[in-house]
mmCIF file of C-alpha atoms and ligand atoms in Angstrom:
data_model
loop_
_atom_site.group_PDB
_atom_site.id
_atom_site.type_symbol
_atom_site.label_atom_id
_atom_site.label_comp_id
_atom_site.label_asym_id
_atom_site.label_seq_id
_atom_site.Cartn_x
_atom_site.Cartn_y
_atom_site.Cartn_z
ATOM 1 C CA UNK A 4 0.000 0.000 0.000
ATOM 2 C CA UNK A 5 2.695 2.412 -1.135
ATOM 3 C CA UNK A 6 0.393 4.726 -3.071
ATOM 4 C CA UNK A 7 -0.167 7.911 -1.021
ATOM 5 C CA UNK A 8 -3.791 8.214 -2.273
ATOM 6 C CA UNK A 9 -4.568 4.663 -1.229
ATOM 7 C CA UNK A 10 -2.838 5.181 2.129
ATOM 8 C CA UNK A 11 -4.757 8.433 2.663
ATOM 9 C CA UNK A 12 -8.106 6.779 1.888
ATOM 10 C CA UNK A 13 -7.281 3.929 4.281
ATOM 11 C CA UNK A 14 -6.154 6.264 7.059
ATOM 12 C CA UNK A 15 -9.322 8.379 6.716
ATOM 13 C CA UNK A 16 -11.685 5.394 6.730
ATOM 14 C CA UNK A 17 -13.583 4.329 9.820
ATOM 15 C CA UNK A 18 -12.385 0.894 10.916
ATOM 16 C CA UNK A 19 -13.526 1.382 14.492
ATOM 17 C CA UNK A 20 -15.717 -1.736 14.454
ATOM 18 C CA UNK A 21 -12.895 -4.068 13.346
ATOM 19 C CA UNK A 22 -10.365 -2.293 15.566
ATOM 20 C CA UNK A 23 -12.721 -2.617 18.558
ATOM 21 C CA UNK A 24 -13.192 -6.296 17.801
ATOM 22 C CA UNK A 25 -9.406 -6.748 17.759
ATOM 23 C CA UNK A 26 -8.889 -4.972 21.099
ATOM 24 C CA UNK A 27 -11.753 -6.867 22.736
ATOM 25 C CA UNK A 28 -10.363 -10.208 21.552
ATOM 26 C CA UNK A 29 -7.018 -9.292 23.041
ATOM 27 C CA UNK A 30 -8.550 -8.249 26.382
ATOM 28 C CA UNK A 31 -10.253 -11.640 26.622
ATOM 29 C CA UNK A 32 -7.152 -13.530 25.544
ATOM 30 C CA UNK A 33 -4.710 -11.822 27.909
ATOM 31 C CA UNK A 34 -6.610 -9.919 30.608
ATOM 32 C CA UNK A 35 -3.457 -8.790 32.452
ATOM 33 C CA UNK A 36 -0.357 -8.498 30.273
ATOM 34 C CA UNK A 37 2.956 -8.340 32.179
ATOM 35 C CA UNK A 38 4.110 -4.946 33.370
ATOM 36 C CA UNK A 39 6.392 -3.389 30.778
ATOM 37 C CA UNK A 40 5.299 -5.897 28.119
ATOM 38 C CA UNK A 41 7.199 -5.632 24.837
ATOM 39 C CA UNK A 42 4.744 -5.708 21.956
ATOM 40 C CA UNK A 43 5.323 -6.175 18.236
ATOM 41 C CA UNK A 44 2.621 -4.996 15.809
ATOM 42 C CA UNK A 45 3.179 -6.390 12.309
ATOM 43 C CA UNK A 46 1.734 -4.380 9.394
ATOM 44 C CA UNK A 47 0.600 -1.529 11.643
ATOM 45 C CA UNK A 48 -0.549 0.720 8.768
ATOM 46 C CA UNK A 49 -1.759 4.114 10.032
ATOM 47 C CA UNK A 50 -1.324 2.905 13.602
ATOM 48 C CA UNK A 51 -4.925 3.082 14.840
ATOM 49 C CA UNK A 52 -4.675 -0.226 16.687
ATOM 50 C CA UNK A 53 -1.092 0.470 17.798
ATOM 51 C CA UNK A 54 -2.023 3.759 19.471
ATOM 52 C CA UNK A 55 -5.290 2.435 20.936
ATOM 53 C CA UNK A 56 -3.426 -0.561 22.382
ATOM 54 C CA UNK A 57 -0.754 1.705 23.923
ATOM 55 C CA UNK A 58 -3.440 3.873 25.530
ATOM 56 C CA UNK A 59 -5.258 0.850 26.934
ATOM 57 C CA UNK A 60 -2.052 -0.701 28.345
ATOM 58 C CA UNK A 61 -0.023 2.242 29.665
ATOM 59 C CA UNK A 62 2.947 0.071 30.731
ATOM 60 C CA UNK A 63 3.637 -1.552 27.385
ATOM 61 C CA UNK A 64 6.293 -0.665 24.812
ATOM 62 C CA UNK A 65 5.369 -1.233 21.191
ATOM 63 C CA UNK A 66 7.482 -1.749 18.103
ATOM 64 C CA UNK A 67 5.214 -1.319 15.087
ATOM 65 C CA UNK A 68 6.424 -2.141 11.604
ATOM 66 C CA UNK A 69 5.008 -1.640 8.146
ATOM 67 C CA UNK A 70 6.430 -2.031 4.665
ATOM 68 C CA UNK A 71 4.863 1.135 3.251
ATOM 69 C CA UNK A 72 6.211 4.531 4.229
ATOM 70 C CA UNK A 73 2.983 6.045 2.840
ATOM 71 C CA UNK A 74 1.018 4.181 5.530
ATOM 72 C CA UNK A 75 3.574 4.768 8.285
ATOM 73 C CA UNK A 76 3.522 8.521 7.671
ATOM 74 C CA UNK A 77 -0.066 8.557 8.976
ATOM 75 C CA UNK A 78 1.036 6.632 12.067
ATOM 76 C CA UNK A 79 3.899 9.113 12.593
ATOM 77 C CA UNK A 80 1.439 12.021 12.365
ATOM 78 C CA UNK A 81 -0.914 10.421 14.885
ATOM 79 C CA UNK A 82 1.990 9.793 17.242
ATOM 80 C CA UNK A 83 3.182 13.389 16.922
ATOM 81 C CA UNK A 84 -0.241 14.459 18.141
ATOM 82 C CA UNK A 85 0.009 12.335 21.280
ATOM 83 C CA UNK A 86 3.216 13.212 23.177
ATOM 84 C CA UNK A 87 2.340 10.806 26.033
ATOM 85 C CA UNK A 88 2.751 7.848 23.696
ATOM 86 C CA UNK A 89 5.890 8.957 21.865
ATOM 87 C CA UNK A 90 8.298 7.338 24.311
ATOM 88 C CA UNK A 91 6.510 3.986 24.157
ATOM 89 C CA UNK A 92 5.949 3.443 20.438
ATOM 90 C CA UNK A 93 8.695 2.864 17.901
ATOM 91 C CA UNK A 94 7.656 2.907 14.230
ATOM 92 C CA UNK A 95 9.852 1.168 11.664
ATOM 93 C CA UNK A 96 9.573 0.857 7.908
ATOM 94 C CA UNK A 97 10.286 -2.840 7.246
ATOM 95 C CA UNK A 98 8.899 -5.023 4.507
ATOM 96 C CA UNK A 99 8.501 -8.681 5.428
ATOM 97 C CA UNK A 100 10.321 -10.946 4.994
ATOM 98 C CA UNK A 101 13.224 -8.938 6.347
ATOM 99 C CA UNK A 102 16.632 -9.851 7.723
ATOM 100 C CA UNK A 103 16.580 -6.786 9.999
ATOM 101 C CA UNK A 104 13.648 -7.893 12.073
ATOM 102 C CA UNK A 105 13.958 -7.096 15.746
ATOM 103 C CA UNK A 106 14.664 -10.329 17.645
ATOM 104 C CA UNK A 107 13.776 -9.133 21.092
ATOM 105 C CA UNK A 108 11.732 -11.960 22.544
ATOM 106 C CA UNK A 109 8.535 -9.942 22.352
ATOM 107 C CA UNK A 110 5.879 -10.771 24.980
ATOM 108 C CA UNK A 111 2.958 -9.969 22.717
ATOM 109 C CA UNK A 112 2.608 -10.278 18.979
ATOM 110 C CA UNK A 113 -0.224 -8.428 17.228
ATOM 111 C CA UNK A 114 -1.214 -8.228 13.605
ATOM 112 C CA UNK A 115 -4.419 -7.082 11.971
ATOM 113 C CA UNK A 116 -5.130 -7.461 8.299
ATOM 114 C CA UNK A 117 -1.587 -8.223 7.134
ATOM 115 C CA UNK A 118 -1.765 -11.961 6.444
ATOM 116 C CA UNK A 119 -3.696 -11.678 3.181
ATOM 117 C CA UNK A 120 -1.168 -9.131 1.866
ATOM 118 C CA UNK A 121 1.700 -11.615 2.057
ATOM 119 C CA UNK A 122 2.266 -13.548 -1.152
ATOM 120 C CA UNK A 123 3.776 -16.286 1.021
ATOM 121 C CA UNK A 124 1.745 -16.645 4.238
ATOM 122 C CA UNK A 125 4.582 -18.675 5.819
ATOM 123 C CA UNK A 126 6.377 -15.336 6.220
ATOM 124 C CA UNK A 127 3.890 -14.400 8.951
ATOM 125 C CA UNK A 128 4.421 -17.567 10.987
ATOM 126 C CA UNK A 129 8.214 -17.577 10.526
ATOM 127 C CA UNK A 130 8.322 -13.950 11.656
ATOM 128 C CA UNK A 131 6.246 -14.751 14.698
ATOM 129 C CA UNK A 132 8.548 -17.615 15.675
ATOM 130 C CA UNK A 133 11.626 -15.435 15.121
ATOM 131 C CA UNK A 134 10.458 -12.424 17.115
ATOM 132 C CA UNK A 135 8.280 -13.666 19.972
ATOM 133 C CA UNK A 136 9.443 -15.358 23.185
ATOM 134 C CA UNK A 137 8.128 -18.782 24.186
ATOM 135 C CA UNK A 138 4.801 -18.231 25.956
ATOM 136 C CA UNK A 139 4.164 -14.936 24.133
ATOM 137 C CA UNK A 140 0.535 -13.971 23.537
ATOM 138 C CA UNK A 141 -0.394 -14.065 19.854
ATOM 139 C CA UNK A 142 -3.345 -12.329 18.232
ATOM 140 C CA UNK A 143 -3.476 -12.297 14.441
ATOM 141 C CA UNK A 144 -6.735 -11.150 12.873
ATOM 142 C CA UNK A 145 -7.571 -10.998 9.198
ATOM 143 C CA UNK A 146 -10.382 -11.215 6.721
ATOM 144 C CA UNK A 147 -11.685 -14.713 5.978
ATOM 145 C CA UNK A 148 -12.216 -15.578 2.331
ATOM 146 C CA UNK A 149 -15.928 -15.902 1.511
ATOM 147 C CA UNK A 150 -17.230 -19.037 -0.211
ATOM 148 C CA UNK A 151 -17.699 -17.469 -3.663
ATOM 149 C CA UNK A 152 -17.847 -14.235 -5.658
ATOM 150 C CA UNK A 153 -21.517 -13.665 -4.755
ATOM 151 C CA UNK A 154 -20.621 -13.762 -1.073
ATOM 152 C CA UNK A 155 -17.787 -11.283 -1.735
ATOM 153 C CA UNK A 156 -20.219 -8.934 -3.531
ATOM 154 C CA UNK A 157 -22.669 -9.186 -0.647
ATOM 155 C CA UNK A 158 -20.008 -8.188 1.905
ATOM 156 C CA UNK A 159 -18.799 -5.306 -0.271
ATOM 157 C CA UNK A 160 -22.413 -4.097 -0.595
ATOM 158 C CA UNK A 161 -22.982 -4.395 3.157
ATOM 159 C CA UNK A 162 -19.786 -2.811 4.423
ATOM 160 C CA UNK A 163 -18.358 -0.637 1.664
ATOM 161 C CA UNK A 164 -21.289 0.606 -0.452
ATOM 162 C CA UNK A 165 -20.589 4.238 0.463
ATOM 163 C CA UNK A 166 -16.796 3.952 0.679
ATOM 164 C CA UNK A 167 -14.523 5.695 -1.855
ATOM 165 C CA UNK A 168 -13.872 3.520 -4.910
ATOM 166 C CA UNK A 169 -10.236 2.878 -3.974
ATOM 167 C CA UNK A 170 -11.329 1.409 -0.645
ATOM 168 C CA UNK A 171 -14.181 -0.584 -2.149
ATOM 169 C CA UNK A 172 -11.717 -2.171 -4.595
ATOM 170 C CA UNK A 173 -9.215 -2.804 -1.797
ATOM 171 C CA UNK A 174 -11.876 -4.511 0.279
ATOM 172 C CA UNK A 175 -13.014 -6.644 -2.645
ATOM 173 C CA UNK A 176 -9.454 -7.659 -3.580
ATOM 174 C CA UNK A 177 -8.631 -8.343 0.049
ATOM 175 C CA UNK A 178 -11.636 -10.667 0.472
ATOM 176 C CA UNK A 179 -10.527 -12.663 -2.572
ATOM 177 C CA UNK A 180 -6.909 -12.748 -1.327
ATOM 178 C CA UNK A 181 -7.818 -13.795 2.210
ATOM 179 C CA UNK A 182 -7.551 -17.360 3.537
ATOM 180 C CA UNK A 183 -10.180 -19.757 4.772
ATOM 181 C CA UNK A 184 -9.822 -20.909 8.398
ATOM 182 C CA UNK A 185 -8.810 -24.443 7.316
ATOM 183 C CA UNK A 186 -6.010 -22.987 5.148
ATOM 184 C CA UNK A 187 -4.709 -20.973 8.093
ATOM 185 C CA UNK A 188 -4.832 -24.070 10.293
ATOM 186 C CA UNK A 189 -2.697 -25.909 7.727
ATOM 187 C CA UNK A 190 -0.214 -23.002 7.650
ATOM 188 C CA UNK A 191 0.068 -23.116 11.442
ATOM 189 C CA UNK A 192 0.629 -26.876 11.510
ATOM 190 C CA UNK A 193 3.503 -26.485 9.018
ATOM 191 C CA UNK A 194 5.227 -24.222 11.533
ATOM 192 C CA UNK A 195 4.546 -26.279 14.650
ATOM 193 C CA UNK A 196 1.915 -23.758 15.723
ATOM 194 C CA UNK A 197 -1.088 -26.052 15.449
ATOM 195 C CA UNK A 198 -2.038 -25.335 19.073
ATOM 196 C CA UNK A 199 -3.004 -21.734 18.213
ATOM 197 C CA UNK A 200 -6.778 -21.460 17.833
ATOM 198 C CA UNK A 201 -8.304 -20.336 14.533
ATOM 199 C CA UNK A 202 -11.827 -18.960 14.868
ATOM 200 C CA UNK A 203 -14.340 -17.175 12.694
ATOM 201 C CA UNK A 204 -15.156 -14.139 14.795
ATOM 202 C CA UNK A 205 -17.496 -12.185 12.512
ATOM 203 C CA UNK A 206 -19.139 -12.575 9.125
ATOM 204 C CA UNK A 207 -15.811 -11.530 7.522
ATOM 205 C CA UNK A 208 -13.020 -11.956 10.062
ATOM 206 C CA UNK A 209 -10.992 -14.803 11.467
ATOM 207 C CA UNK A 210 -8.531 -14.761 14.306
ATOM 208 C CA UNK A 211 -5.527 -16.808 15.362
ATOM 209 C CA UNK A 212 -5.143 -16.690 19.133
ATOM 210 C CA UNK A 213 -3.110 -18.321 21.827
ATOM 211 C CA UNK A 214 0.336 -18.587 23.397
ATOM 212 C CA UNK A 215 3.488 -19.409 21.527
HETATM 213 C C1 SAM B 310 -4.941 -3.535 5.530
HETATM 214 S S1 SAM B 310 -3.564 -2.703 6.180
HETATM 215 C C2 SAM B 310 -3.779 -2.980 7.925
HETATM 216 C C3 SAM B 310 -3.147 -1.914 8.756
HETATM 217 C C4 SAM B 310 -3.386 -2.020 10.268
HETATM 218 N N1 SAM B 310 -2.857 -3.237 10.836
HETATM 219 C C5 SAM B 310 -4.833 -1.868 10.609
HETATM 220 O O1 SAM B 310 -5.404 -2.779 11.197
HETATM 221 O O2 SAM B 310 -5.409 -0.805 10.309
HETATM 222 C C6 SAM B 310 -2.228 -3.789 5.776
HETATM 223 C C7 SAM B 310 -0.873 -3.186 6.045
HETATM 224 O O3 SAM B 310 0.122 -4.183 5.826
HETATM 225 C C8 SAM B 310 1.229 -3.561 5.201
HETATM 226 N N2 SAM B 310 1.993 -4.584 4.483
HETATM 227 C C9 SAM B 310 1.633 -5.287 3.389
HETATM 228 N N3 SAM B 310 2.600 -6.160 3.028
HETATM 229 C C10 SAM B 310 3.595 -6.006 3.940
HETATM 230 C C11 SAM B 310 4.867 -6.629 4.109
HETATM 231 N N4 SAM B 310 5.303 -7.571 3.272
HETATM 232 N N5 SAM B 310 5.636 -6.231 5.151
HETATM 233 C C12 SAM B 310 5.201 -5.270 6.016
HETATM 234 N N6 SAM B 310 4.015 -4.646 5.883
HETATM 235 C C13 SAM B 310 3.221 -5.009 4.869
HETATM 236 C C14 SAM B 310 0.608 -2.530 4.275
HETATM 237 O O4 SAM B 310 1.524 -1.526 3.928
HETATM 238 C C15 SAM B 310 -0.556 -2.035 5.122
HETATM 239 O O5 SAM B 310 -0.212 -0.914 5.881
#
């Protein structure tokens, strides 16, 4: 998502429902994260979830990475506007897979809506294994691929009818590119992560949750 117009449209859009779902899932999964928890947010985009997470957990320190400077610039702007968070959030432009990934034994690994962007989904699970400590809390949320093109059209009509065209197309392409829960389960098994739970959590989202 390197195109500034696309990044702008994404940053301006209202994803509060999906972002709220993500934060609520996390609160249920890990009701009391360790003090000073080190958090990695993969594919943070404009940083809405990153900043909301940092506000909700005032002890945590977050490293948030994204491969598109156009998206990160919106996160940088949001961070500028919130001096209280500046010391606790580090934003890095990194495109996965990357050899310069921080290997810091993160306590918490978050990712929303990145998996379907990766041409090789194994990159997500390798990255997770590389960066997170044993026992780390994992929450990966993404779109779930609908059964057929009619189901895609129905979701686009329900959730993006009034959205700008660039976002409507993004949403449509993303639904087609997304994985079905059984495909994600197979990916996890390949990486020895079969104990993480894959669930359909809305009419268009799935989550991968558990401890590493
Ligand atoms: C749909 S956005 C989600 C952003 C954010 N997580 C959210 O929930 O609003 C997907 C993000 O993944 C980033 N991305 C796509 N491929 C990537 C890659 N290979 N490495 C790092 N970031 C990537 C894009 O630049 C984009 O910002």
